[in-house]
PDB file of C-alpha atoms in Angstrom:
ATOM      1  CA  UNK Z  14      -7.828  23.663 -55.936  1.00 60.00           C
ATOM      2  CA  UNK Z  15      -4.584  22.660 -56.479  1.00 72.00           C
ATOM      3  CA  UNK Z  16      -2.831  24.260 -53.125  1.00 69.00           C
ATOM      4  CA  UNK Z  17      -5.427  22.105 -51.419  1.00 70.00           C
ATOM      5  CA  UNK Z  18      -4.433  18.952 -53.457  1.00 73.00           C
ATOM      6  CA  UNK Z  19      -0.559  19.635 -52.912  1.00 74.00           C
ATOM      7  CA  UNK Z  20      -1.271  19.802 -49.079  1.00 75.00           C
ATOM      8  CA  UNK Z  21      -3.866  16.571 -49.397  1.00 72.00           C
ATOM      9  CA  UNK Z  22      -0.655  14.354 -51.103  1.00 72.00           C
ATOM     10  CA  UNK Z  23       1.683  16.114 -48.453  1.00 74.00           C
ATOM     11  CA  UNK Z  24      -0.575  14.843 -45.074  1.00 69.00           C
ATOM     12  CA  UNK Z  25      -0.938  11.289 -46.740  1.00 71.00           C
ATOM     13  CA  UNK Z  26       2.890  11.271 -47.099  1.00 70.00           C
ATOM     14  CA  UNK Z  27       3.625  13.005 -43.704  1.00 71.00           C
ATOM     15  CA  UNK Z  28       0.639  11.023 -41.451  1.00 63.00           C
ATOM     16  CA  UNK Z  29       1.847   7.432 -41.910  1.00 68.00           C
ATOM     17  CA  UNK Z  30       5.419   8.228 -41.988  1.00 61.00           C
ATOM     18  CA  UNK Z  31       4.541  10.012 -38.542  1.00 63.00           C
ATOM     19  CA  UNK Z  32       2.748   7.454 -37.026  1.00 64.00           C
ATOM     20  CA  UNK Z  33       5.620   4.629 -38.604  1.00 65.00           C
ATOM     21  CA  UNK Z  34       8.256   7.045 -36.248  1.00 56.00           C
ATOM     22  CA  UNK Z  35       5.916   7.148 -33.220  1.00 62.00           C
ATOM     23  CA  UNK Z  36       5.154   3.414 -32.946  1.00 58.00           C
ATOM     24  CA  UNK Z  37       8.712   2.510 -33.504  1.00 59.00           C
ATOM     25  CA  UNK Z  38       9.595   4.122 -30.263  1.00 57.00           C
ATOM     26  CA  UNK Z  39       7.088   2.142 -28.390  1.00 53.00           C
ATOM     27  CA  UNK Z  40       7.621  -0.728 -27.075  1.00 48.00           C
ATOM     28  CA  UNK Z  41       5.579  -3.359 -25.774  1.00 46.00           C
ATOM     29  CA  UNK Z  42       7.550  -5.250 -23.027  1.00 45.00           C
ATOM     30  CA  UNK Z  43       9.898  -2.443 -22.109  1.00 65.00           C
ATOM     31  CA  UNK Z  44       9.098  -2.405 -18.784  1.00 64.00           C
ATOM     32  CA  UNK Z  45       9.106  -6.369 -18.179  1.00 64.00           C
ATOM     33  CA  UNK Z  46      12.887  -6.308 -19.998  1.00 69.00           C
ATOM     34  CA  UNK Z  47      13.511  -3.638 -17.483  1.00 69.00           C
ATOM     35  CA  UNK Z  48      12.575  -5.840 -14.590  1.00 68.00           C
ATOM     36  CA  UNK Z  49      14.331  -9.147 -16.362  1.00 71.00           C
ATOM     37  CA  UNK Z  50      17.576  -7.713 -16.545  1.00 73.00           C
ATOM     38  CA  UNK Z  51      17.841  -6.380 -13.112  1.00 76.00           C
ATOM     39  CA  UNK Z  52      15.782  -8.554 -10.644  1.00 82.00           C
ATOM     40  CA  UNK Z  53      18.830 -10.554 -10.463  1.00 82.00           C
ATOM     41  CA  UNK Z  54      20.546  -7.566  -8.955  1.00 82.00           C
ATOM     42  CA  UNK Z  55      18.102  -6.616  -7.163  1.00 85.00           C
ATOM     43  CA  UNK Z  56      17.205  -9.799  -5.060  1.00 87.00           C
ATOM     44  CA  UNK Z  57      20.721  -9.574  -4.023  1.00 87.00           C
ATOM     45  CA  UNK Z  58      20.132  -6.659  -2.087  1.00 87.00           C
ATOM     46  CA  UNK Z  59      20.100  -6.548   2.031  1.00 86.00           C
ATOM     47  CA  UNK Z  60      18.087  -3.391   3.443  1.00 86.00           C
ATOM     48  CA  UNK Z  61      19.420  -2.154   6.622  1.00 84.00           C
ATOM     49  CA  UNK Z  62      16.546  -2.779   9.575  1.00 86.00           C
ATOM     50  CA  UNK Z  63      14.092   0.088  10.551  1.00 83.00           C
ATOM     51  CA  UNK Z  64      14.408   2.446  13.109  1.00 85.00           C
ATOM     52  CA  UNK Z  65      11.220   4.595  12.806  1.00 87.00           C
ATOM     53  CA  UNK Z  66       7.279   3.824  11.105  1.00 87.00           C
ATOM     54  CA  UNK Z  67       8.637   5.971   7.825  1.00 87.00           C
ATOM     55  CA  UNK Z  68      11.543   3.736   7.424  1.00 88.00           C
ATOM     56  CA  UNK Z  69       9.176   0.459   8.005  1.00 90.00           C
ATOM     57  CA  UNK Z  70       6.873   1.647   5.537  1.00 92.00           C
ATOM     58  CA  UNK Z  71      10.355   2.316   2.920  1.00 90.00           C
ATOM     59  CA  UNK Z  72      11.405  -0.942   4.021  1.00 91.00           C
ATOM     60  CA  UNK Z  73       8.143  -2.739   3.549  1.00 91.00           C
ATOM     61  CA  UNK Z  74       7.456  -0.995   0.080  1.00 92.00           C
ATOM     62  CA  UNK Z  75      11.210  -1.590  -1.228  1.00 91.00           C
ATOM     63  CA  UNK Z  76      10.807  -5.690  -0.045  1.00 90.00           C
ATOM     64  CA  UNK Z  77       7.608  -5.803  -1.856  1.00 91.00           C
ATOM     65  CA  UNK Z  78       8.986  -4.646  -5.122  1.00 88.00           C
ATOM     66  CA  UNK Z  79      12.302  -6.451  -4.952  1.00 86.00           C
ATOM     67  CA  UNK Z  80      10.307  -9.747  -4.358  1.00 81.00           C
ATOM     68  CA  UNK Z  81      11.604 -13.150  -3.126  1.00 75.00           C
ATOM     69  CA  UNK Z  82      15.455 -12.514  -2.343  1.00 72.00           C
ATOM     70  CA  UNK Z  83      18.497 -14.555  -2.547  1.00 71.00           C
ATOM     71  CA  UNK Z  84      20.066 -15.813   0.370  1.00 78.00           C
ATOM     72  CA  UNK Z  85      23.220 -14.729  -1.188  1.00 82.00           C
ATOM     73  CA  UNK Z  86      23.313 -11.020  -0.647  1.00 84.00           C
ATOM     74  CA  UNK Z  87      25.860  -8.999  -2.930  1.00 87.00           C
ATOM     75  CA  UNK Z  88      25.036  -5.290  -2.092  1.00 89.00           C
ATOM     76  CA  UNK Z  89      24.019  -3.528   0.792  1.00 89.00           C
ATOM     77  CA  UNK Z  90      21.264  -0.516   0.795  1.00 90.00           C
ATOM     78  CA  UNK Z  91      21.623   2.083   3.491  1.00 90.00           C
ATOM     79  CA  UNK Z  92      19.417   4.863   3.642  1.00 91.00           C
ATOM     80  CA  UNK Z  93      18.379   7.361   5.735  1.00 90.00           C
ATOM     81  CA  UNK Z  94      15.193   8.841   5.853  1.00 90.00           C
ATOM     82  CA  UNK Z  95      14.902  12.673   6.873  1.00 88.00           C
ATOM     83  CA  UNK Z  96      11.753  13.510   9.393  1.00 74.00           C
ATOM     84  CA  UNK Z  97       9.160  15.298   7.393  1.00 61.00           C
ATOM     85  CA  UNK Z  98       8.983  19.073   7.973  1.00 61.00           C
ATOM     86  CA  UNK Z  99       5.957  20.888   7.737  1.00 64.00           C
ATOM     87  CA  UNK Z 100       5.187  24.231   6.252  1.00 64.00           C
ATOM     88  CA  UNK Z 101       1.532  25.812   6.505  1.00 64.00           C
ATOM     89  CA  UNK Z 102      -0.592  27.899   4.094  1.00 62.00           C
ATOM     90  CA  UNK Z 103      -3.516  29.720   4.871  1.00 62.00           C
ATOM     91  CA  UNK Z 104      -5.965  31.889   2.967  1.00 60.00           C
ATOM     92  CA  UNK Z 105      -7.650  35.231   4.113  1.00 63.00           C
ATOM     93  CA  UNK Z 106     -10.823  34.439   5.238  1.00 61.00           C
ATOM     94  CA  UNK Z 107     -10.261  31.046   5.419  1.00 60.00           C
ATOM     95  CA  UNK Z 108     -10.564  28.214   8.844  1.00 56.00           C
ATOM     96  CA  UNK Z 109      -8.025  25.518   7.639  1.00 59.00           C
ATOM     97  CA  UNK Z 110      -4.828  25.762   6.457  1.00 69.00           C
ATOM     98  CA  UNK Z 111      -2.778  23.518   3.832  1.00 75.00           C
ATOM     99  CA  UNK Z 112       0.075  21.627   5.178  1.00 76.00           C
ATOM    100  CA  UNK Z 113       3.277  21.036   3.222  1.00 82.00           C
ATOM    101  CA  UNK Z 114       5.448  18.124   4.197  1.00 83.00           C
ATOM    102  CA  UNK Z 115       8.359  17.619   2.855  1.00 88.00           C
ATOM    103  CA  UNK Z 116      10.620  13.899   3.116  1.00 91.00           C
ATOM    104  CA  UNK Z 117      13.855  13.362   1.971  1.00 93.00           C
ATOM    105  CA  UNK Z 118      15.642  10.022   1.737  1.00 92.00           C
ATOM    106  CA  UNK Z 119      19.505   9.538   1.007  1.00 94.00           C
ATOM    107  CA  UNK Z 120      20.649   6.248  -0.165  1.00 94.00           C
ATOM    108  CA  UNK Z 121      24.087   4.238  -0.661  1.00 94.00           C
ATOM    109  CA  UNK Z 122      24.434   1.086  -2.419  1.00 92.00           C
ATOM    110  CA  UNK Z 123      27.725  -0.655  -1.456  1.00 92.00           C
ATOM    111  CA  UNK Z 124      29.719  -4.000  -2.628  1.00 89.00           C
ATOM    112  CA  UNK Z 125      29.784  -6.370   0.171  1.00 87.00           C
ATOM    113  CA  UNK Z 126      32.967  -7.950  -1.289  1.00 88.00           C
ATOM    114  CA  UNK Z 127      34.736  -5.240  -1.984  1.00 89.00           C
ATOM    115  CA  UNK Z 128      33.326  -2.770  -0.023  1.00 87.00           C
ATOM    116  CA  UNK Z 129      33.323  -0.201  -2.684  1.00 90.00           C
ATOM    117  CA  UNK Z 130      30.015   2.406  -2.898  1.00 90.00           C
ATOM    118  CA  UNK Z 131      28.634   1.199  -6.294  1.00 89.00           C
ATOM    119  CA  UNK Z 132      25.800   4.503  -6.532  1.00 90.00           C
ATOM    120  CA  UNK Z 133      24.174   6.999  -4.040  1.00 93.00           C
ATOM    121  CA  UNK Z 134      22.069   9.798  -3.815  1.00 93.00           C
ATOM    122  CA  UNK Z 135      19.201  11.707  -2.740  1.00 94.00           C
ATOM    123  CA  UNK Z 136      15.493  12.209  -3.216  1.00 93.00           C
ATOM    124  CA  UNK Z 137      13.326  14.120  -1.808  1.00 92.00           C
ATOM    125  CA  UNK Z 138       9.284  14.431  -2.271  1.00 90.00           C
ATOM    126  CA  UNK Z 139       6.440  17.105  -1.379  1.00 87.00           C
ATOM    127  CA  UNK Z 140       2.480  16.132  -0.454  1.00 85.00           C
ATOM    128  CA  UNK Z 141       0.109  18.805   0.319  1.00 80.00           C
ATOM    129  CA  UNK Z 142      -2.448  17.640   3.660  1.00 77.00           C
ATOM    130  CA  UNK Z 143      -4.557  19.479   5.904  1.00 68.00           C
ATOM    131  CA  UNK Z 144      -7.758  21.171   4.262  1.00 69.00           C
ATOM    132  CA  UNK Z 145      -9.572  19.395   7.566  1.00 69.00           C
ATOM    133  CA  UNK Z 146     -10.707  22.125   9.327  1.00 71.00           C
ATOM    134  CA  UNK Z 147     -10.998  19.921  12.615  1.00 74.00           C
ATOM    135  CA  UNK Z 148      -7.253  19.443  14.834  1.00 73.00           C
ATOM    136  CA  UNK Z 149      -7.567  15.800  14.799  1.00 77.00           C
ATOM    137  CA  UNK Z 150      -8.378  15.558  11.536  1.00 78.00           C
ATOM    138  CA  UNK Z 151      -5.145  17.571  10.553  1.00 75.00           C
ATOM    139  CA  UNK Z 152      -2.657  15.120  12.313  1.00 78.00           C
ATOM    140  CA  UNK Z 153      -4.274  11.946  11.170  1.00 81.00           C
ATOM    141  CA  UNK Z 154      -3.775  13.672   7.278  1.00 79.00           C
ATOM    142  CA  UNK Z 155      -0.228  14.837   8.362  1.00 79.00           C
ATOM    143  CA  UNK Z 156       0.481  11.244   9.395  1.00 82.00           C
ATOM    144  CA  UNK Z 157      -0.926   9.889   6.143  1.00 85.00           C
ATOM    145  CA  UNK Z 158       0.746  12.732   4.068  1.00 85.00           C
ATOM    146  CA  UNK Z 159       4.043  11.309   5.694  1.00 86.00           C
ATOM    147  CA  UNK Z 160       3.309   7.205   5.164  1.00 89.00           C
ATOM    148  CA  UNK Z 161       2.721   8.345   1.752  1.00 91.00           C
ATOM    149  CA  UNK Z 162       5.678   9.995   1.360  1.00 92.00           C
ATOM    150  CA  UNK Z 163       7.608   7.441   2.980  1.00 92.00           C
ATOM    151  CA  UNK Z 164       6.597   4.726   0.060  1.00 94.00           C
ATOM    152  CA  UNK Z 165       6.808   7.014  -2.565  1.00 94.00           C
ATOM    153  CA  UNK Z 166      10.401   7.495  -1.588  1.00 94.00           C
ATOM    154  CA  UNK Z 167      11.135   3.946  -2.030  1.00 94.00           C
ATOM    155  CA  UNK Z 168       9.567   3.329  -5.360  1.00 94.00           C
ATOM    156  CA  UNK Z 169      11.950   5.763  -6.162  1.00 94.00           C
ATOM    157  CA  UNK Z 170      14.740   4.271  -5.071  1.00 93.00           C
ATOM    158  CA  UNK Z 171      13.460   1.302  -6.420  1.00 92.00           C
ATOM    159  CA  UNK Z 172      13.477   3.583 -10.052  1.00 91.00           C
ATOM    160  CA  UNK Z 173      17.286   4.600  -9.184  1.00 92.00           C
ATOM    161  CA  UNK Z 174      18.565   1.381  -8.453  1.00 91.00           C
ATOM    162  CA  UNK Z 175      16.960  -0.611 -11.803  1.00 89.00           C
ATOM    163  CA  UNK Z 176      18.588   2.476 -13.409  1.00 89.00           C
ATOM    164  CA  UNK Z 177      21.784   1.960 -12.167  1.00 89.00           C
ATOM    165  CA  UNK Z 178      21.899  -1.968 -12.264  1.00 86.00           C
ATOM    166  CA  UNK Z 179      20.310  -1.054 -16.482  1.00 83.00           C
ATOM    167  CA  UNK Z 180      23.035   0.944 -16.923  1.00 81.00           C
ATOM    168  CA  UNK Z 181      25.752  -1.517 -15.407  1.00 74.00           C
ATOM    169  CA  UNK Z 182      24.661  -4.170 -18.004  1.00 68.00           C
TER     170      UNK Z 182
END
């Protein structure tokens, strides 16, 4: 009886000084400080103009997170968007086969006073399309798979660039 009192007074010590630690490291308007201290940065960005859909839909999805910019523009974004490539799977047995696409984006942000690259880099991003056993069906997924892709790509770069502007603070 008294092993199980020892290890009773040991989880009433251990619980709330556990949940104390966890709820420390939470915090409630992390992600609005995030976006406080670099929205100014960030509305001072000009995005080069689109070549292809992808980069419309990278464009489009960057613009709409950025918000309302300033008409003075410090930085310049230039990114490249690699086509999506396509690799199939099939299964034994099976009519339709899975699609991987694959996009890739590489980025540059650069001073426009001093001309100086301030951060750049690469990311790249997977979806999975195609169990549509019709042909039509398969291209219209593929096409969605990459549109996807495409804005998922720039919410990441979105990510990279709070990061770096977070970091420059």
């Amino acid at each position: 009886m008294s092993f199980v009192n020892s290890i009773m007074k040991t989880m009433l010590l251990f619980c709330p000084l556990a949940l104390y630690l966890f709820l420390s490291a939470c915090s409630v308007n992390a992600i609005g400080k995030v976006n406080q201290l670099t929205e100014n940065h960030l509305r001072k960005i000009s995005l080069v103009e689109a070549q292809s859909r992808s980069e419309q839909l990278f464009r489009q999805t960057l613009e709409r997170k950025i918000g309302t910019t300033d008409t003075d523009k410090l930085y310049q974004l230039s990114y490249n968007l690699t086509g999506a490539s396509r690799s199939s799977l099939s299964a034994s047995g099976s009519s339709s086969t899975l699609n991987n696409t694959k996009m890739s984006v590489n980025y540059s942000l650069e001073d426009n006073e001093t001309g100086d690259q301030l951060t750049h880099g690469s990311i790249s991003a997977t979806a999975t399309s195609g169990s549509i056993t019709s042909h039509y069906g398969k291209d219209v997924s593929a096409q969605f798979a990459s549109e996807r892709l495409a804005r998922l790509l720039a919410e990441r770069t979105y990510q990279k660039l709070q990061l770096y502007f977070l970091s420059a603070e």
